[in-house]
Every structure is written in structure tokens, then in C-alpha cells.
Amino acid sequence: MCVDGWACVKCGVFHYPRKVDAEEVARFISEGARCGNAGDYALAEWWFTRVVWDWPGFVPGHVNLAEATRTRLARSEGLDPAVARRLTARMRAQYEEAVESYERDPHDAYAAPIARACLTLAELAVDDRAPDRARRALATFAALPGTDAESVARAAALHRHLDLRLDLFQAAASAPAPLPRHHAPRARHGGHAEARTAVVQALADLAAHERIAPEHCRPDG
């Protein structure tokens, strides 16, 4: 079991991990930071996981674990897509835990890392085409004290993206272009059907975007 707990599979006896004091948690955070600065992000995650296991709801622990995972994602080349999805889900979950803990017991000292968490959660929600989730994260950000100008500008850009539903426009723009009729193969493979479906969806997305933000779809815009 995580940290210092143990369990016997055969007899069913188990022992919960020990709870540690503030000094020990501070050491875990220091070790995690040291590993992260040395480029060992997986080990940094391990140390920060010990923090959130022993002190669930401790904002610095959740934020540091999310940041370590974020850095690992950004600097790891050739990650298996399944691993990348798992790490992204972990990062999102830890940012969410940090925000929820802050909302239960807000401290101004945590406002800056929570601002970063909120903006990251909003960006992830935009990528997932989940506008309601993105707006909730931005609403939490807006209520934070002392946010810096760069973060405010980043939030404003996300609001604009949501208001104009630029995700619809970008999805349409990234769809594969249909082949000219005289070049289109006549094979009955699933790939061609999928391509046609993607084009149809792209046209629907573009039409929806034009209804929401017609000024963004002008030929000269």
C-alpha cells in the first residue's frame, strides 16, 4: 500500500499508512522539488504523491504534484498516447483537488498557484470541448485576489474563445479536405467513410460557429 501501509492478500489483514507531521511533509516537498529541478519528474511525482496521501486537501501538495506531472508531459518525448492521457488525467485531477481545497478554506498565499490551476483547467476543458467546465474554472479565477496582468489577459483570451466558440472553427479547419471526385478511389474501405463523416461534421461545426460569431467568418476577416 502507498507510503508505509501494508496488506496481506491471503489473510486480509491490512495496516493503514502512518500519518506524518508537518516537518516530514515539508521534507517530502523539498525532496520533490529537488528531484524536479534535477529533471527526475517521475520521482518528483512520487514525493508529492506521498504529500497528498498523508495530507489530502493540502493545496501545495496537490499543486506541486500537478505541476510535476505537467512538466513531465511537456518534456517527455515520444510518450505513448495512452500514457500521455493517463498523465493528463492525473494532472487535471490534482489541479481540481487543489481548487476544491482552496474554495473550502481560502488563503491569499495560495491565490497565485490556484490562478494557474484554474487557467490550466479552463484550457483543458476547452480542448475537451466542455465550455461549461471551462467557464466554471474561469469564474473561480475571477474571484481570486491579486491576479497578475498576464493571467488576466490569458483568462480574457479564453473567454473570447468560449464566446466565439472558436473550438468549432478550429475543428472545422483541421478536418481533412475531400478529394476531387475524379481522384476519389471507389474502394469500400472504412477510412473513406470516416473521412466523409469528418467533412460533414466539419461543415456542421463551421455553420454553428458562423451562427454564433458571423463577424469571425467574413471572407476578409
PDB file of C-alpha atoms in Angstrom:
ATOM      1  CA  MET A   1       0.000   0.000   0.000  1.00  0.00           C
ATOM      2  CA  CYS A   2       1.071   3.574  -0.657  1.00  0.00           C
ATOM      3  CA  VAL A   3       3.718   5.060   1.649  1.00  0.00           C
ATOM      4  CA  ASP A   4       4.140   2.773   4.717  1.00  0.00           C
ATOM      5  CA  GLY A   5       0.922   0.764   4.738  1.00  0.00           C
ATOM      6  CA  TRP A   6       0.798  -2.945   4.017  1.00  0.00           C
ATOM      7  CA  ALA A   7      -1.737  -5.672   3.359  1.00  0.00           C
ATOM      8  CA  CYS A   8      -1.736  -9.472   3.322  1.00  0.00           C
ATOM      9  CA  VAL A   9      -3.667 -10.694   0.301  1.00  0.00           C
ATOM     10  CA  LYS A  10      -4.155 -14.218   1.707  1.00  0.00           C
ATOM     11  CA  CYS A  11      -5.407 -13.412   5.199  1.00  0.00           C
ATOM     12  CA  GLY A  12      -6.927  -9.990   4.544  1.00  0.00           C
ATOM     13  CA  VAL A  13      -5.052  -8.239   7.348  1.00  0.00           C
ATOM     14  CA  PHE A  14      -4.036  -4.684   6.496  1.00  0.00           C
ATOM     15  CA  HIS A  15      -2.393  -1.699   8.119  1.00  0.00           C
ATOM     16  CA  TYR A  16      -3.078   1.871   7.084  1.00  0.00           C
ATOM     17  CA  PRO A  17      -0.147   4.126   6.168  1.00  0.00           C
ATOM     18  CA  ARG A  18       1.133   6.212   9.033  1.00  0.00           C
ATOM     19  CA  LYS A  19       0.192   9.870   9.233  1.00  0.00           C
ATOM     20  CA  VAL A  20       3.169  12.186   9.189  1.00  0.00           C
ATOM     21  CA  ASP A  21       3.741  15.565  10.798  1.00  0.00           C
ATOM     22  CA  ALA A  22       4.296  18.950   9.173  1.00  0.00           C
ATOM     23  CA  GLU A  23       8.082  18.663   9.332  1.00  0.00           C
ATOM     24  CA  GLU A  24       8.017  15.381   7.434  1.00  0.00           C
ATOM     25  CA  VAL A  25       5.609  16.761   4.824  1.00  0.00           C
ATOM     26  CA  ALA A  26       7.913  19.749   4.343  1.00  0.00           C
ATOM     27  CA  ARG A  27      10.764  17.297   3.739  1.00  0.00           C
ATOM     28  CA  PHE A  28       8.689  15.441   1.138  1.00  0.00           C
ATOM     29  CA  ILE A  29       8.008  18.712  -0.677  1.00  0.00           C
ATOM     30  CA  SER A  30      11.683  19.666  -0.531  1.00  0.00           C
ATOM     31  CA  GLU A  31      12.716  16.273  -1.932  1.00  0.00           C
ATOM     32  CA  GLY A  32      10.107  16.535  -4.679  1.00  0.00           C
ATOM     33  CA  ALA A  33      11.339  19.993  -5.652  1.00  0.00           C
ATOM     34  CA  ARG A  34      14.945  18.768  -5.676  1.00  0.00           C
ATOM     35  CA  CYS A  35      14.061  15.858  -7.970  1.00  0.00           C
ATOM     36  CA  GLY A  36      12.058  18.113 -10.257  1.00  0.00           C
ATOM     37  CA  ASN A  37      14.919  20.610 -10.541  1.00  0.00           C
ATOM     38  CA  ALA A  38      17.235  17.698 -11.366  1.00  0.00           C
ATOM     39  CA  GLY A  39      14.921  16.580 -14.178  1.00  0.00           C
ATOM     40  CA  ASP A  40      13.673  13.419 -12.457  1.00  0.00           C
ATOM     41  CA  TYR A  41       9.989  14.254 -12.807  1.00  0.00           C
ATOM     42  CA  ALA A  42       8.684  10.759 -12.118  1.00  0.00           C
ATOM     43  CA  LEU A  43      10.482  10.687  -8.756  1.00  0.00           C
ATOM     44  CA  ALA A  44       9.259  14.221  -8.030  1.00  0.00           C
ATOM     45  CA  GLU A  45       5.716  12.975  -8.615  1.00  0.00           C
ATOM     46  CA  TRP A  46       6.384  10.128  -6.193  1.00  0.00           C
ATOM     47  CA  TRP A  47       7.395  12.513  -3.404  1.00  0.00           C
ATOM     48  CA  PHE A  48       4.439  14.810  -3.995  1.00  0.00           C
ATOM     49  CA  THR A  49       2.125  11.790  -4.071  1.00  0.00           C
ATOM     50  CA  ARG A  50       3.318  10.989  -0.553  1.00  0.00           C
ATOM     51  CA  VAL A  51       2.311  14.511   0.460  1.00  0.00           C
ATOM     52  CA  VAL A  52      -1.242  14.301  -0.895  1.00  0.00           C
ATOM     53  CA  TRP A  53      -1.685  10.799   0.507  1.00  0.00           C
ATOM     54  CA  ASP A  54      -0.732  11.853   4.028  1.00  0.00           C
ATOM     55  CA  TRP A  55      -2.273  15.313   3.881  1.00  0.00           C
ATOM     56  CA  PRO A  56      -5.198  15.157   1.425  1.00  0.00           C
ATOM     57  CA  GLY A  57      -6.539  18.614   0.689  1.00  0.00           C
ATOM     58  CA  PHE A  58      -3.160  20.297   1.299  1.00  0.00           C
ATOM     59  CA  VAL A  59      -3.095  22.829  -1.539  1.00  0.00           C
ATOM     60  CA  PRO A  60       0.712  22.979  -2.058  1.00  0.00           C
ATOM     61  CA  GLY A  61       0.836  19.189  -2.266  1.00  0.00           C
ATOM     62  CA  HIS A  62      -1.834  18.937  -4.946  1.00  0.00           C
ATOM     63  CA  VAL A  63      -0.430  21.883  -6.910  1.00  0.00           C
ATOM     64  CA  ASN A  64       3.122  20.538  -6.799  1.00  0.00           C
ATOM     65  CA  LEU A  65       2.006  17.085  -7.932  1.00  0.00           C
ATOM     66  CA  ALA A  66       0.037  18.619 -10.803  1.00  0.00           C
ATOM     67  CA  GLU A  67       2.987  20.808 -11.799  1.00  0.00           C
ATOM     68  CA  ALA A  68       5.428  17.888 -11.691  1.00  0.00           C
ATOM     69  CA  THR A  69       3.129  15.873 -13.935  1.00  0.00           C
ATOM     70  CA  ARG A  70       2.675  18.867 -16.231  1.00  0.00           C
ATOM     71  CA  THR A  71       6.439  19.261 -16.604  1.00  0.00           C
ATOM     72  CA  ARG A  72       6.865  15.540 -17.222  1.00  0.00           C
ATOM     73  CA  LEU A  73       4.284  15.738 -20.008  1.00  0.00           C
ATOM     74  CA  ALA A  74       5.912  18.779 -21.576  1.00  0.00           C
ATOM     75  CA  ARG A  75       9.469  17.432 -21.529  1.00  0.00           C
ATOM     76  CA  SER A  76       8.958  13.752 -22.278  1.00  0.00           C
ATOM     77  CA  GLU A  77       9.402  12.940 -25.944  1.00  0.00           C
ATOM     78  CA  GLY A  78       7.712  10.028 -27.654  1.00  0.00           C
ATOM     79  CA  LEU A  79       5.249   9.298 -24.858  1.00  0.00           C
ATOM     80  CA  ASP A  80       2.784   6.534 -25.610  1.00  0.00           C
ATOM     81  CA  PRO A  81      -0.617   8.211 -26.214  1.00  0.00           C
ATOM     82  CA  ALA A  82      -2.224   6.083 -23.501  1.00  0.00           C
ATOM     83  CA  VAL A  83       0.435   7.171 -21.002  1.00  0.00           C
ATOM     84  CA  ALA A  84       0.005  10.809 -22.022  1.00  0.00           C
ATOM     85  CA  ARG A  85      -3.756  10.565 -21.476  1.00  0.00           C
ATOM     86  CA  ARG A  86      -3.242   8.986 -18.064  1.00  0.00           C
ATOM     87  CA  LEU A  87      -0.786  11.685 -17.012  1.00  0.00           C
ATOM     88  CA  THR A  88      -3.099  14.426 -18.289  1.00  0.00           C
ATOM     89  CA  ALA A  89      -5.979  12.954 -16.292  1.00  0.00           C
ATOM     90  CA  ARG A  90      -3.768  12.843 -13.181  1.00  0.00           C
ATOM     91  CA  MET A  91      -2.687  16.450 -13.684  1.00  0.00           C
ATOM     92  CA  ARG A  92      -6.297  17.578 -14.117  1.00  0.00           C
ATOM     93  CA  ALA A  93      -7.429  15.665 -11.023  1.00  0.00           C
ATOM     94  CA  GLN A  94      -4.706  17.216  -8.861  1.00  0.00           C
ATOM     95  CA  TYR A  95      -5.459  20.745 -10.064  1.00  0.00           C
ATOM     96  CA  GLU A  96      -9.140  20.102  -9.318  1.00  0.00           C
ATOM     97  CA  GLU A  97      -8.294  18.849  -5.831  1.00  0.00           C
ATOM     98  CA  ALA A  98      -6.213  21.976  -5.219  1.00  0.00           C
ATOM     99  CA  VAL A  99      -9.007  24.304  -6.359  1.00  0.00           C
ATOM    100  CA  GLU A 100     -11.654  22.483  -4.314  1.00  0.00           C
ATOM    101  CA  SER A 101      -9.452  22.597  -1.211  1.00  0.00           C
ATOM    102  CA  TYR A 102      -8.811  26.308  -1.704  1.00  0.00           C
ATOM    103  CA  GLU A 103     -12.523  27.035  -2.086  1.00  0.00           C
ATOM    104  CA  ARG A 104     -13.254  25.203   1.177  1.00  0.00           C
ATOM    105  CA  ASP A 105     -10.572  27.128   3.069  1.00  0.00           C
ATOM    106  CA  PRO A 106      -9.161  30.042   1.038  1.00  0.00           C
ATOM    107  CA  HIS A 107      -5.801  31.585   1.869  1.00  0.00           C
ATOM    108  CA  ASP A 108      -4.394  34.531  -0.066  1.00  0.00           C
ATOM    109  CA  ALA A 109      -0.949  32.916  -0.026  1.00  0.00           C
ATOM    110  CA  TYR A 110      -2.281  30.185  -2.320  1.00  0.00           C
ATOM    111  CA  ALA A 111      -4.034  32.527  -4.772  1.00  0.00           C
ATOM    112  CA  ALA A 112      -1.232  32.566  -7.370  1.00  0.00           C
ATOM    113  CA  PRO A 113      -0.880  28.775  -7.780  1.00  0.00           C
ATOM    114  CA  ILE A 114      -4.674  28.416  -7.728  1.00  0.00           C
ATOM    115  CA  ALA A 115      -4.904  31.002 -10.514  1.00  0.00           C
ATOM    116  CA  ARG A 116      -2.554  28.889 -12.621  1.00  0.00           C
ATOM    117  CA  ALA A 117      -4.586  25.800 -11.761  1.00  0.00           C
ATOM    118  CA  CYS A 118      -7.852  27.472 -12.809  1.00  0.00           C
ATOM    119  CA  LEU A 119      -6.452  28.658 -16.130  1.00  0.00           C
ATOM    120  CA  THR A 120      -4.975  25.246 -16.864  1.00  0.00           C
ATOM    121  CA  LEU A 121      -8.292  23.567 -16.058  1.00  0.00           C
ATOM    122  CA  ALA A 122     -10.070  26.033 -18.347  1.00  0.00           C
ATOM    123  CA  GLU A 123      -7.635  25.270 -21.175  1.00  0.00           C
ATOM    124  CA  LEU A 124      -8.053  21.530 -20.698  1.00  0.00           C
ATOM    125  CA  ALA A 125     -11.834  21.966 -20.770  1.00  0.00           C
ATOM    126  CA  VAL A 126     -11.582  23.977 -23.991  1.00  0.00           C
ATOM    127  CA  ASP A 127      -9.511  21.188 -25.522  1.00  0.00           C
ATOM    128  CA  ASP A 128     -12.195  18.709 -24.411  1.00  0.00           C
ATOM    129  CA  ARG A 129     -14.910  20.950 -25.925  1.00  0.00           C
ATOM    130  CA  ALA A 130     -16.501  21.296 -22.491  1.00  0.00           C
ATOM    131  CA  PRO A 131     -17.390  25.023 -22.350  1.00  0.00           C
ATOM    132  CA  ASP A 132     -19.413  24.827 -19.123  1.00  0.00           C
ATOM    133  CA  ARG A 133     -16.480  23.282 -17.288  1.00  0.00           C
ATOM    134  CA  ALA A 134     -14.165  25.932 -18.719  1.00  0.00           C
ATOM    135  CA  ARG A 135     -16.455  28.756 -17.591  1.00  0.00           C
ATOM    136  CA  ARG A 136     -16.623  27.351 -14.062  1.00  0.00           C
ATOM    137  CA  ALA A 137     -12.835  27.360 -13.855  1.00  0.00           C
ATOM    138  CA  LEU A 138     -12.714  30.933 -15.173  1.00  0.00           C
ATOM    139  CA  ALA A 139     -15.361  32.035 -12.656  1.00  0.00           C
ATOM    140  CA  THR A 140     -13.195  30.683  -9.841  1.00  0.00           C
ATOM    141  CA  PHE A 141     -10.203  32.502 -11.319  1.00  0.00           C
ATOM    142  CA  ALA A 142     -12.136  35.784 -11.481  1.00  0.00           C
ATOM    143  CA  ALA A 143     -12.864  35.615  -7.739  1.00  0.00           C
ATOM    144  CA  LEU A 144      -9.195  35.232  -6.774  1.00  0.00           C
ATOM    145  CA  PRO A 145      -7.365  38.172  -5.175  1.00  0.00           C
ATOM    146  CA  GLY A 146      -4.300  39.769  -6.702  1.00  0.00           C
ATOM    147  CA  THR A 147      -4.173  38.028 -10.080  1.00  0.00           C
ATOM    148  CA  ASP A 148      -1.397  39.361 -12.316  1.00  0.00           C
ATOM    149  CA  ALA A 149      -1.941  41.116 -15.642  1.00  0.00           C
ATOM    150  CA  GLU A 150      -0.609  38.227 -17.721  1.00  0.00           C
ATOM    151  CA  SER A 151      -3.041  35.780 -16.111  1.00  0.00           C
ATOM    152  CA  VAL A 152      -5.944  38.217 -16.546  1.00  0.00           C
ATOM    153  CA  ALA A 153      -5.094  38.545 -20.252  1.00  0.00           C
ATOM    154  CA  ARG A 154      -4.910  34.769 -20.566  1.00  0.00           C
ATOM    155  CA  ALA A 155      -8.346  34.462 -18.949  1.00  0.00           C
ATOM    156  CA  ALA A 156      -9.752  37.117 -21.300  1.00  0.00           C
ATOM    157  CA  ALA A 157      -8.444  35.184 -24.311  1.00  0.00           C
ATOM    158  CA  LEU A 158     -10.128  32.033 -23.022  1.00  0.00           C
ATOM    159  CA  HIS A 159     -13.412  33.908 -22.521  1.00  0.00           C
ATOM    160  CA  ARG A 160     -13.216  35.160 -26.110  1.00  0.00           C
ATOM    161  CA  HIS A 161     -12.507  31.638 -27.336  1.00  0.00           C
ATOM    162  CA  LEU A 162     -15.595  30.397 -25.494  1.00  0.00           C
ATOM    163  CA  ASP A 163     -17.834  33.295 -26.530  1.00  0.00           C
ATOM    164  CA  LEU A 164     -16.974  32.857 -30.215  1.00  0.00           C
ATOM    165  CA  ARG A 165     -16.905  29.047 -29.974  1.00  0.00           C
ATOM    166  CA  LEU A 166     -13.554  29.038 -31.732  1.00  0.00           C
ATOM    167  CA  ASP A 167     -13.322  25.334 -30.951  1.00  0.00           C
ATOM    168  CA  LEU A 168     -15.951  24.774 -33.654  1.00  0.00           C
ATOM    169  CA  PHE A 169     -13.961  26.839 -36.147  1.00  0.00           C
ATOM    170  CA  GLN A 170     -10.693  25.091 -35.316  1.00  0.00           C
ATOM    171  CA  ALA A 171     -12.291  21.654 -35.520  1.00  0.00           C
ATOM    172  CA  ALA A 172     -13.664  22.506 -38.952  1.00  0.00           C
ATOM    173  CA  ALA A 173     -10.330  23.907 -40.120  1.00  0.00           C
ATOM    174  CA  SER A 174      -8.478  20.750 -39.081  1.00  0.00           C
ATOM    175  CA  ALA A 175     -10.838  18.376 -40.897  1.00  0.00           C
ATOM    176  CA  PRO A 176      -9.380  16.564 -43.932  1.00  0.00           C
ATOM    177  CA  ALA A 177     -10.186  18.165 -47.261  1.00  0.00           C
ATOM    178  CA  PRO A 178     -12.352  15.988 -49.525  1.00  0.00           C
ATOM    179  CA  LEU A 179     -10.693  14.536 -52.618  1.00  0.00           C
ATOM    180  CA  PRO A 180     -11.904  15.767 -56.015  1.00  0.00           C
ATOM    181  CA  ARG A 181     -14.489  13.384 -57.415  1.00  0.00           C
ATOM    182  CA  HIS A 182     -12.266  12.198 -60.273  1.00  0.00           C
ATOM    183  CA  HIS A 183      -9.474  11.420 -57.778  1.00  0.00           C
ATOM    184  CA  ALA A 184     -11.621   9.715 -55.157  1.00  0.00           C
ATOM    185  CA  PRO A 185     -10.996   5.950 -55.034  1.00  0.00           C
ATOM    186  CA  ARG A 186     -14.008   3.713 -55.286  1.00  0.00           C
ATOM    187  CA  ALA A 187     -12.825   1.259 -52.661  1.00  0.00           C
ATOM    188  CA  ARG A 188     -15.307   0.466 -49.940  1.00  0.00           C
ATOM    189  CA  HIS A 189     -12.871   0.871 -47.060  1.00  0.00           C
ATOM    190  CA  GLY A 190     -13.944   2.296 -43.711  1.00  0.00           C
ATOM    191  CA  GLY A 191     -11.308   5.041 -43.919  1.00  0.00           C
ATOM    192  CA  HIS A 192     -13.140   6.808 -46.745  1.00  0.00           C
ATOM    193  CA  ALA A 193     -16.428   6.672 -44.863  1.00  0.00           C
ATOM    194  CA  GLU A 194     -14.713   8.124 -41.799  1.00  0.00           C
ATOM    195  CA  ALA A 195     -13.231  10.929 -43.909  1.00  0.00           C
ATOM    196  CA  ARG A 196     -16.647  11.774 -45.352  1.00  0.00           C
ATOM    197  CA  THR A 197     -18.137  11.783 -41.853  1.00  0.00           C
ATOM    198  CA  ALA A 198     -15.372  14.125 -40.680  1.00  0.00           C
ATOM    199  CA  VAL A 199     -16.079  16.533 -43.538  1.00  0.00           C
ATOM    200  CA  VAL A 200     -19.815  16.522 -42.810  1.00  0.00           C
ATOM    201  CA  GLN A 201     -19.121  17.203 -39.118  1.00  0.00           C
ATOM    202  CA  ALA A 202     -16.687  19.977 -40.052  1.00  0.00           C
ATOM    203  CA  LEU A 203     -19.331  21.686 -42.183  1.00  0.00           C
ATOM    204  CA  ALA A 204     -21.838  21.423 -39.334  1.00  0.00           C
ATOM    205  CA  ASP A 205     -19.297  22.871 -36.881  1.00  0.00           C
ATOM    206  CA  LEU A 206     -18.490  25.721 -39.253  1.00  0.00           C
ATOM    207  CA  ALA A 207     -22.182  26.522 -39.728  1.00  0.00           C
ATOM    208  CA  ALA A 208     -22.693  26.536 -35.955  1.00  0.00           C
ATOM    209  CA  HIS A 209     -19.693  28.815 -35.483  1.00  0.00           C
ATOM    210  CA  GLU A 210     -20.991  31.193 -38.169  1.00  0.00           C
ATOM    211  CA  ARG A 211     -24.348  31.459 -36.390  1.00  0.00           C
ATOM    212  CA  ILE A 212     -22.614  32.304 -33.103  1.00  0.00           C
ATOM    213  CA  ALA A 213     -19.950  34.671 -34.478  1.00  0.00           C
ATOM    214  CA  PRO A 214     -20.795  35.721 -38.056  1.00  0.00           C
ATOM    215  CA  GLU A 215     -18.212  38.520 -37.969  1.00  0.00           C
ATOM    216  CA  HIS A 216     -15.477  35.926 -37.477  1.00  0.00           C
ATOM    217  CA  CYS A 217     -16.428  34.120 -40.692  1.00  0.00           C
ATOM    218  CA  ARG A 218     -16.269  37.044 -43.120  1.00  0.00           C
ATOM    219  CA  PRO A 219     -14.159  36.355 -46.237  1.00  0.00           C
ATOM    220  CA  ASP A 220     -11.947  39.329 -45.335  1.00  0.00           C
ATOM    221  CA  GLY A 221     -11.911  38.536 -41.554  1.00  0.00           C
TER     222      GLY A 221
END
